[in-house]
């Protein structure tokens, strides 16, 4: 069994308050993973040694997983050490991983990310880099750049999952595969209507304005946007989802998708509208879309005022701490957001131990919850 030094992750995950308190007091002393971009760059100079030291060579791989390859987008602007932890948690040699490093990120981040990617045949840097500002169109374009690269790179992957660098899995790769096989070519994309639409984000046009720091701000022009093309009704959702290969092909190659993407250039936070709108407009007949509502299971986040948080709040979202782990492992979601390595590395380390132990000694997977989801047999 893999253990984290000085604390019992098993006890922490089981909710032992004394062990949680001990872990919180020792937090700064127990991180043995690379702590900076420079240490990741140094660790990956000898790829064979790196694979062995970090356990990539010893990850079990079932036939079921080999026959169901996945594609991932990972978008980030800092902390390549945390990206390595995320990559290791979801890594399989048959999967594909696109790393998009924010164009505004420091050179050390780009260097470390390239060094990490160079140690794998199935990990690559996005062919086109975007300069990303919070709520900007560039955030959506970065995902689309990776999607295009994945379509060009390989023909065998079944689903694509897009991740920010601060997510971490709650399921093993084998469990994710089992769930997605139950999905049977249906997307998992959040859809929100009513007051949650935040309609001022798209009724009025937004644009980028350059600043003296060579970056830009996003401002409202106070001008109304034209109606969306193709009789599209706007739906809000998350920037993150689980997308069938057919959906990704539609996004990249279908003219309707391209027209709507162009319209989204005037929208604030368009990544929270683009996927959801395409998926929830039945007349578009987008591959993998579905007609009825369901629980969105791509990623779990704790929201201030609704959910609990033993870590800290950031922009109304919980940055998970060790005290949240018992709560998190009960979730049906594939991933959780968010974790911050320089705040508390231990939650990811304990989840890594928990996932590794489940991978090494798989238990029977209870699939009943997923089989009963209303959309399973009702998508077009």
Short mmCIF file of C-alpha atoms in Angstrom, two decimals:
data_model
loop_
_atom_site.label_atom_id
_atom_site.label_comp_id
_atom_site.label_asym_id
_atom_site.label_seq_id
_atom_site.Cartn_x
_atom_site.Cartn_y
_atom_site.Cartn_z
CA UNK A 1 0.00 0.00 0.00
CA UNK A 2 1.28 3.44 -0.95
CA UNK A 3 1.51 5.79 2.05
CA UNK A 4 2.09 9.50 2.52
CA UNK A 5 4.82 10.12 5.06
CA UNK A 6 3.84 10.98 8.66
CA UNK A 7 0.07 10.80 8.29
CA UNK A 8 -2.52 8.14 7.62
CA UNK A 9 -4.41 9.04 4.46
CA UNK A 10 -6.73 6.12 5.14
CA UNK A 11 -7.73 7.68 8.47
CA UNK A 12 -8.07 11.13 6.91
CA UNK A 13 -10.29 9.84 4.10
CA UNK A 14 -12.39 7.97 6.67
CA UNK A 15 -12.94 11.30 8.46
CA UNK A 16 -10.74 10.81 11.56
CA UNK A 17 -10.69 14.33 13.04
CA UNK A 18 -7.53 13.78 15.09
CA UNK A 19 -5.62 12.67 11.99
CA UNK A 20 -7.03 15.58 9.99
CA UNK A 21 -5.83 18.01 12.67
CA UNK A 22 -2.40 16.36 12.68
CA UNK A 23 -2.19 16.61 8.90
CA UNK A 24 -3.13 20.29 8.91
CA UNK A 25 -0.38 21.06 11.44
CA UNK A 26 2.23 19.14 9.44
CA UNK A 27 1.14 20.34 6.00
CA UNK A 28 4.25 22.31 5.15
CA UNK A 29 6.56 19.39 6.01
CA UNK A 30 5.05 16.45 4.17
CA UNK A 31 5.13 17.33 0.48
CA UNK A 32 7.65 15.11 -1.28
CA UNK A 33 6.48 15.86 -4.82
CA UNK A 34 8.33 18.36 -7.06
CA UNK A 35 7.68 21.76 -5.55
CA UNK A 36 8.46 24.09 -8.44
CA UNK A 37 8.66 24.37 -12.20
CA UNK A 38 12.44 24.13 -11.99
CA UNK A 39 12.35 20.82 -10.09
CA UNK A 40 9.96 19.36 -12.68
CA UNK A 41 12.33 20.46 -15.45
CA UNK A 42 15.27 18.86 -13.62
CA UNK A 43 13.37 15.63 -12.82
CA UNK A 44 12.42 15.08 -16.47
CA UNK A 45 15.92 15.38 -17.92
CA UNK A 46 16.24 11.59 -17.58
CA UNK A 47 12.85 10.34 -18.73
CA UNK A 48 13.45 6.68 -17.95
CA UNK A 49 14.47 7.53 -14.40
CA UNK A 50 11.53 9.93 -14.09
CA UNK A 51 9.04 7.26 -15.21
CA UNK A 52 10.45 4.79 -12.72
CA UNK A 53 10.71 7.23 -9.82
CA UNK A 54 7.18 8.56 -10.22
CA UNK A 55 5.59 5.21 -10.87
CA UNK A 56 4.47 5.64 -14.49
CA UNK A 57 6.00 2.28 -15.42
CA UNK A 58 4.07 0.39 -12.74
CA UNK A 59 0.51 1.59 -13.44
CA UNK A 60 -1.76 -1.43 -14.15
CA UNK A 61 -3.70 -1.34 -17.40
CA UNK A 62 -6.66 -3.60 -18.14
CA UNK A 63 -7.82 -4.76 -21.57
CA UNK A 64 -11.05 -2.84 -21.02
CA UNK A 65 -9.05 0.37 -20.62
CA UNK A 66 -6.76 -0.34 -23.56
CA UNK A 67 -9.80 -0.76 -25.79
CA UNK A 68 -11.32 2.55 -24.68
CA UNK A 69 -8.71 5.32 -25.04
CA UNK A 70 -9.55 8.82 -23.85
CA UNK A 71 -8.33 12.28 -24.81
CA UNK A 72 -7.69 15.07 -22.30
CA UNK A 73 -7.21 18.82 -22.51
CA UNK A 74 -5.36 20.30 -19.53
CA UNK A 75 -5.28 24.10 -19.39
CA UNK A 76 -3.05 25.92 -16.91
CA UNK A 77 -0.82 28.93 -16.31
CA UNK A 78 1.28 27.90 -13.29
CA UNK A 79 2.38 25.05 -11.01
CA UNK A 80 3.63 22.37 -13.40
CA UNK A 81 4.32 20.26 -10.30
CA UNK A 82 0.56 20.11 -9.76
CA UNK A 83 0.01 19.33 -13.45
CA UNK A 84 2.40 16.38 -13.11
CA UNK A 85 0.37 15.09 -10.16
CA UNK A 86 -2.83 15.39 -12.19
CA UNK A 87 -1.25 13.74 -15.22
CA UNK A 88 0.02 10.83 -13.12
CA UNK A 89 -3.45 10.31 -11.64
CA UNK A 90 -5.10 9.99 -15.08
CA UNK A 91 -2.21 8.58 -17.09
CA UNK A 92 -2.51 5.52 -19.32
CA UNK A 93 -0.31 4.86 -22.36
CA UNK A 94 -3.33 4.51 -24.68
CA UNK A 95 -4.76 7.91 -23.70
CA UNK A 96 -3.82 11.29 -25.19
CA UNK A 97 -3.04 14.49 -23.30
CA UNK A 98 -2.92 18.02 -24.71
CA UNK A 99 -1.25 20.58 -22.45
CA UNK A 100 -2.21 24.19 -23.12
CA UNK A 101 0.06 26.61 -21.27
CA UNK A 102 -1.31 30.14 -21.05
CA UNK A 103 0.66 32.46 -23.30
CA UNK A 104 0.94 34.88 -20.38
CA UNK A 105 2.58 32.22 -18.16
CA UNK A 106 6.23 32.71 -17.12
CA UNK A 107 8.88 31.11 -19.30
CA UNK A 108 9.72 28.66 -16.50
CA UNK A 109 6.19 27.21 -16.79
CA UNK A 110 6.49 26.75 -20.55
CA UNK A 111 9.92 25.16 -20.15
CA UNK A 112 8.77 22.74 -17.45
CA UNK A 113 5.61 21.79 -19.37
CA UNK A 114 7.62 21.06 -22.51
CA UNK A 115 10.10 18.98 -20.52
CA UNK A 116 7.23 17.00 -19.00
CA UNK A 117 5.56 16.42 -22.38
CA UNK A 118 8.86 15.33 -23.94
CA UNK A 119 8.97 12.34 -21.59
CA UNK A 120 5.83 10.83 -23.14
CA UNK A 121 4.77 9.89 -26.66
CA UNK A 122 1.12 10.60 -25.86
CA UNK A 123 1.51 13.95 -24.09
CA UNK A 124 1.94 17.07 -26.21
CA UNK A 125 1.86 20.85 -26.05
CA UNK A 126 -1.03 22.51 -27.91
CA UNK A 127 0.01 23.53 -31.40
CA UNK A 128 -1.42 27.02 -30.88
CA UNK A 129 -1.13 28.98 -27.64
CA UNK A 130 -3.67 31.56 -26.46
CA UNK A 131 -3.09 34.51 -24.16
CA UNK A 132 -5.86 33.98 -21.63
CA UNK A 133 -7.58 36.57 -19.47
CA UNK A 134 -10.30 35.55 -17.01
CA UNK A 135 -13.73 35.30 -18.74
CA UNK A 136 -12.22 35.89 -22.18
CA UNK A 137 -12.89 34.16 -25.51
CA UNK A 138 -9.28 32.95 -25.51
CA UNK A 139 -10.15 30.46 -22.74
CA UNK A 140 -12.67 28.78 -25.05
CA UNK A 141 -10.33 28.98 -28.04
CA UNK A 142 -7.59 27.21 -26.08
CA UNK A 143 -9.83 24.18 -25.57
CA UNK A 144 -10.80 24.20 -29.23
CA UNK A 145 -7.12 24.31 -30.23
CA UNK A 146 -6.49 21.16 -28.21
CA UNK A 147 -9.62 19.51 -29.62
CA UNK A 148 -8.39 20.12 -33.15
CA UNK A 149 -4.99 18.68 -32.27
CA UNK A 150 -6.58 15.56 -30.80
CA UNK A 151 -8.62 14.95 -33.96
CA UNK A 152 -5.50 15.32 -36.09
CA UNK A 153 -3.35 13.15 -33.83
CA UNK A 154 -5.39 9.97 -33.35
CA UNK A 155 -8.49 8.24 -34.62
CA UNK A 156 -9.11 5.79 -31.78
CA UNK A 157 -10.04 7.87 -28.71
CA UNK A 158 -13.70 7.66 -27.67
CA UNK A 159 -14.29 10.66 -25.38
CA UNK A 160 -12.54 13.93 -24.61
CA UNK A 161 -12.48 15.47 -21.13
CA UNK A 162 -11.27 19.03 -20.62
CA UNK A 163 -9.68 19.94 -17.31
CA UNK A 164 -8.23 22.99 -15.59
CA UNK A 165 -4.93 22.35 -13.90
CA UNK A 166 -6.55 22.53 -10.46
CA UNK A 167 -8.92 19.57 -10.90
CA UNK A 168 -8.16 16.07 -9.64
CA UNK A 169 -9.91 12.76 -10.32
CA UNK A 170 -12.33 11.09 -7.94
CA UNK A 171 -12.41 7.92 -10.05
CA UNK A 172 -9.73 5.62 -11.41
CA UNK A 173 -9.23 5.44 -15.17
CA UNK A 174 -10.94 2.06 -15.23
CA UNK A 175 -13.95 3.47 -13.36
CA UNK A 176 -14.11 6.42 -15.76
CA UNK A 177 -14.06 4.01 -18.70
CA UNK A 178 -16.86 1.91 -17.18
CA UNK A 179 -18.97 5.05 -16.64
CA UNK A 180 -18.38 6.37 -20.15
CA UNK A 181 -19.25 3.01 -21.67
CA UNK A 182 -22.57 3.26 -19.82
CA UNK A 183 -22.99 6.76 -21.29
CA UNK A 184 -22.98 5.03 -24.69
CA UNK A 185 -21.94 8.00 -26.84
CA UNK A 186 -23.80 10.64 -24.83
CA UNK A 187 -22.12 13.86 -23.73
CA UNK A 188 -21.98 15.01 -20.10
CA UNK A 189 -22.46 18.78 -20.46
CA UNK A 190 -24.16 20.98 -17.89
CA UNK A 191 -27.27 22.92 -18.95
CA UNK A 192 -28.78 25.82 -16.98
CA UNK A 193 -31.87 27.87 -17.86
CA UNK A 194 -33.91 30.55 -16.08
CA UNK A 195 -32.23 33.04 -13.71
CA UNK A 196 -28.99 31.10 -13.90
CA UNK A 197 -28.50 32.18 -17.52
CA UNK A 198 -26.88 35.51 -16.47
CA UNK A 199 -28.20 36.94 -19.72
CA UNK A 200 -26.36 40.28 -19.53
CA UNK A 201 -23.22 38.34 -20.43
CA UNK A 202 -24.51 37.71 -23.95
CA UNK A 203 -27.27 40.27 -24.58
CA UNK A 204 -24.62 42.97 -24.62
CA UNK A 205 -21.38 42.81 -26.57
CA UNK A 206 -18.04 42.51 -24.79
CA UNK A 207 -14.64 43.19 -26.27
CA UNK A 208 -10.97 43.07 -25.34
CA UNK A 209 -9.17 46.32 -24.59
CA UNK A 210 -5.36 46.43 -24.50
CA UNK A 211 -3.64 47.79 -21.41
CA UNK A 212 -0.20 49.26 -20.82
CA UNK A 213 0.95 45.95 -19.32
CA UNK A 214 0.60 44.28 -22.76
CA UNK A 215 -2.39 42.34 -21.50
CA UNK A 216 -6.02 43.27 -21.90
CA UNK A 217 -9.24 43.80 -20.02
CA UNK A 218 -12.73 42.76 -21.06
CA UNK A 219 -15.32 45.52 -21.09
CA UNK A 220 -18.95 45.87 -22.11
CA UNK A 221 -19.60 48.07 -25.15
CA UNK A 222 -23.20 48.57 -23.98
CA UNK A 223 -24.23 47.60 -27.49
CA UNK A 224 -26.64 44.73 -27.99
CA UNK A 225 -25.37 41.56 -29.59
CA UNK A 226 -27.30 40.33 -32.63
CA UNK A 227 -29.41 37.21 -32.07
CA UNK A 228 -27.49 33.93 -32.17
CA UNK A 229 -27.36 32.29 -35.61
CA UNK A 230 -29.37 29.25 -36.71
CA UNK A 231 -32.32 29.83 -34.33
CA UNK A 232 -30.08 28.89 -31.41
CA UNK A 233 -31.42 29.36 -27.87
CA UNK A 234 -28.74 30.22 -25.31
CA UNK A 235 -28.08 27.77 -22.48
CA UNK A 236 -25.51 28.26 -19.71
CA UNK A 237 -23.28 25.57 -18.28
CA UNK A 238 -19.76 24.83 -17.15
CA UNK A 239 -16.57 25.40 -19.08
CA UNK A 240 -15.79 21.73 -18.43
CA UNK A 241 -17.48 18.61 -19.67
CA UNK A 242 -17.21 15.12 -21.11
CA UNK A 243 -17.50 15.18 -24.90
CA UNK A 244 -17.97 12.36 -27.38
CA UNK A 245 -15.65 12.21 -30.34
CA UNK A 246 -18.63 13.02 -32.55
CA UNK A 247 -19.31 16.19 -30.55
CA UNK A 248 -15.67 17.27 -30.86
CA UNK A 249 -15.73 16.61 -34.62
CA UNK A 250 -18.91 18.72 -34.87
CA UNK A 251 -17.26 21.60 -32.97
CA UNK A 252 -14.22 21.60 -35.23
CA UNK A 253 -15.77 20.87 -38.63
CA UNK A 254 -19.47 21.80 -38.65
CA UNK A 255 -20.35 25.21 -40.11
CA UNK A 256 -23.17 25.80 -37.63
CA UNK A 257 -20.72 25.28 -34.75
CA UNK A 258 -18.26 27.65 -36.41
CA UNK A 259 -20.93 30.31 -36.90
CA UNK A 260 -21.99 30.07 -33.28
CA UNK A 261 -18.36 30.17 -32.12
CA UNK A 262 -17.85 33.39 -34.06
CA UNK A 263 -20.96 34.86 -32.40
CA UNK A 264 -19.52 33.89 -28.99
CA UNK A 265 -16.58 36.26 -29.49
CA UNK A 266 -18.77 39.05 -28.10
CA UNK A 267 -19.88 37.06 -25.05
CA UNK A 268 -18.48 37.30 -21.53
CA UNK A 269 -17.24 33.87 -20.35
CA UNK A 270 -18.23 32.19 -23.63
CA UNK A 271 -16.82 28.86 -22.45
CA UNK A 272 -19.78 28.72 -20.06
CA UNK A 273 -22.23 29.00 -22.98
CA UNK A 274 -20.70 27.39 -26.04
CA UNK A 275 -20.71 23.69 -25.05
CA UNK A 276 -23.99 23.92 -23.16
CA UNK A 277 -25.83 25.69 -25.96
CA UNK A 278 -24.70 23.29 -28.66
CA UNK A 279 -25.60 20.31 -26.50
CA UNK A 280 -29.05 21.54 -25.42
CA UNK A 281 -30.51 22.75 -28.74
CA UNK A 282 -32.24 19.63 -30.10
CA UNK A 283 -32.84 21.04 -33.58
CA UNK A 284 -29.08 21.14 -34.16
CA UNK A 285 -28.85 17.33 -33.76
CA UNK A 286 -25.37 17.61 -32.29
CA UNK A 287 -23.73 14.18 -31.77
CA UNK A 288 -24.07 12.96 -28.19
CA UNK A 289 -26.63 15.58 -27.18
CA UNK A 290 -29.64 14.59 -25.14
CA UNK A 291 -33.18 15.85 -24.57
CA UNK A 292 -33.78 15.63 -20.85
CA UNK A 293 -32.03 16.99 -17.79
CA UNK A 294 -29.63 14.96 -15.70
CA UNK A 295 -27.09 15.38 -12.96
CA UNK A 296 -23.94 16.89 -14.41
CA UNK A 297 -21.14 14.58 -13.32
CA UNK A 298 -18.04 15.79 -15.15
CA UNK A 299 -16.74 17.73 -12.14
CA UNK A 300 -17.82 18.54 -8.59
CA UNK A 301 -17.25 21.91 -6.96
CA UNK A 302 -18.38 23.21 -3.56
CA UNK A 303 -20.05 26.63 -3.87
CA UNK A 304 -20.16 29.13 -1.04
CA UNK A 305 -23.63 29.45 0.44
CA UNK A 306 -24.68 26.03 -0.85
CA UNK A 307 -21.98 23.48 -0.02
CA UNK A 308 -19.51 22.95 2.78
CA UNK A 309 -15.77 23.59 2.73
CA UNK A 310 -13.04 22.61 5.19
CA UNK A 311 -10.37 24.31 3.12
CA UNK A 312 -10.74 27.95 2.01
CA UNK A 313 -13.07 29.89 -0.28
CA UNK A 314 -11.74 31.42 -3.49
CA UNK A 315 -14.10 33.38 -5.76
CA UNK A 316 -16.96 31.60 -4.06
CA UNK A 317 -15.54 28.13 -4.78
CA UNK A 318 -13.95 25.83 -2.21
CA UNK A 319 -10.25 25.10 -2.43
CA UNK A 320 -10.38 21.68 -0.85
CA UNK A 321 -8.47 20.80 2.31
CA UNK A 322 -7.76 17.48 3.99
CA UNK A 323 -10.99 17.76 5.95
CA UNK A 324 -12.99 17.60 2.69
CA UNK A 325 -11.72 14.21 1.52
CA UNK A 326 -14.30 12.04 3.28
CA UNK A 327 -17.00 14.18 1.67
CA UNK A 328 -15.39 14.09 -1.78
CA UNK A 329 -14.96 10.33 -2.12
CA UNK A 330 -18.71 9.86 -1.74
CA UNK A 331 -19.40 11.89 -4.88
CA UNK A 332 -20.47 10.28 -8.16
CA UNK A 333 -18.57 12.87 -10.20
CA UNK A 334 -15.48 12.02 -12.24
CA UNK A 335 -13.36 14.95 -11.02
CA UNK A 336 -13.34 17.61 -8.30
CA UNK A 337 -12.37 21.27 -8.58
CA UNK A 338 -10.34 22.81 -7.01
CA UNK A 339 -7.01 21.95 -5.37
CA UNK A 340 -4.01 24.24 -4.91
CA UNK A 341 -0.61 22.66 -4.35
CA UNK A 342 0.95 25.60 -2.50
CA UNK A 343 -2.05 25.83 -0.16
CA UNK A 344 -2.54 22.16 0.75
CA UNK A 345 -0.74 19.47 -1.30
CA UNK A 346 -1.89 16.67 0.99
CA UNK A 347 -5.48 16.35 -0.33
CA UNK A 348 -4.11 15.42 -3.75
CA UNK A 349 -1.44 13.18 -2.26
CA UNK A 350 -4.04 11.27 -0.20
CA UNK A 351 -6.40 11.00 -3.17
CA UNK A 352 -3.44 9.73 -5.20
CA UNK A 353 -2.81 7.03 -2.59
CA UNK A 354 -6.51 6.13 -2.49
CA UNK A 355 -6.79 5.95 -6.31
CA UNK A 356 -3.53 3.99 -6.61
CA UNK A 357 -4.69 1.40 -4.09
CA UNK A 358 -8.01 1.03 -5.94
CA UNK A 359 -6.12 0.67 -9.23
CA UNK A 360 -3.75 -1.95 -7.84
CA UNK A 361 -6.57 -3.94 -6.21
CA UNK A 362 -9.79 -3.16 -8.08
CA UNK A 363 -13.03 -3.74 -6.23
CA UNK A 364 -16.35 -4.48 -7.94
CA UNK A 365 -17.66 -1.23 -9.37
CA UNK A 366 -21.25 -0.32 -8.52
CA UNK A 367 -22.59 0.98 -11.82
CA UNK A 368 -26.27 1.07 -10.88
CA UNK A 369 -26.39 4.82 -10.24
CA UNK A 370 -25.05 5.58 -13.71
CA UNK A 371 -27.28 3.05 -15.46
CA UNK A 372 -30.35 4.76 -13.99
CA UNK A 373 -29.48 8.23 -15.29
CA UNK A 374 -32.40 9.47 -17.43
CA UNK A 375 -30.32 10.41 -20.45
CA UNK A 376 -28.67 7.01 -20.98
CA UNK A 377 -31.25 5.76 -23.48
CA UNK A 378 -32.50 9.17 -24.60
CA UNK A 379 -29.96 11.00 -26.72
CA UNK A 380 -29.83 11.75 -30.41
#
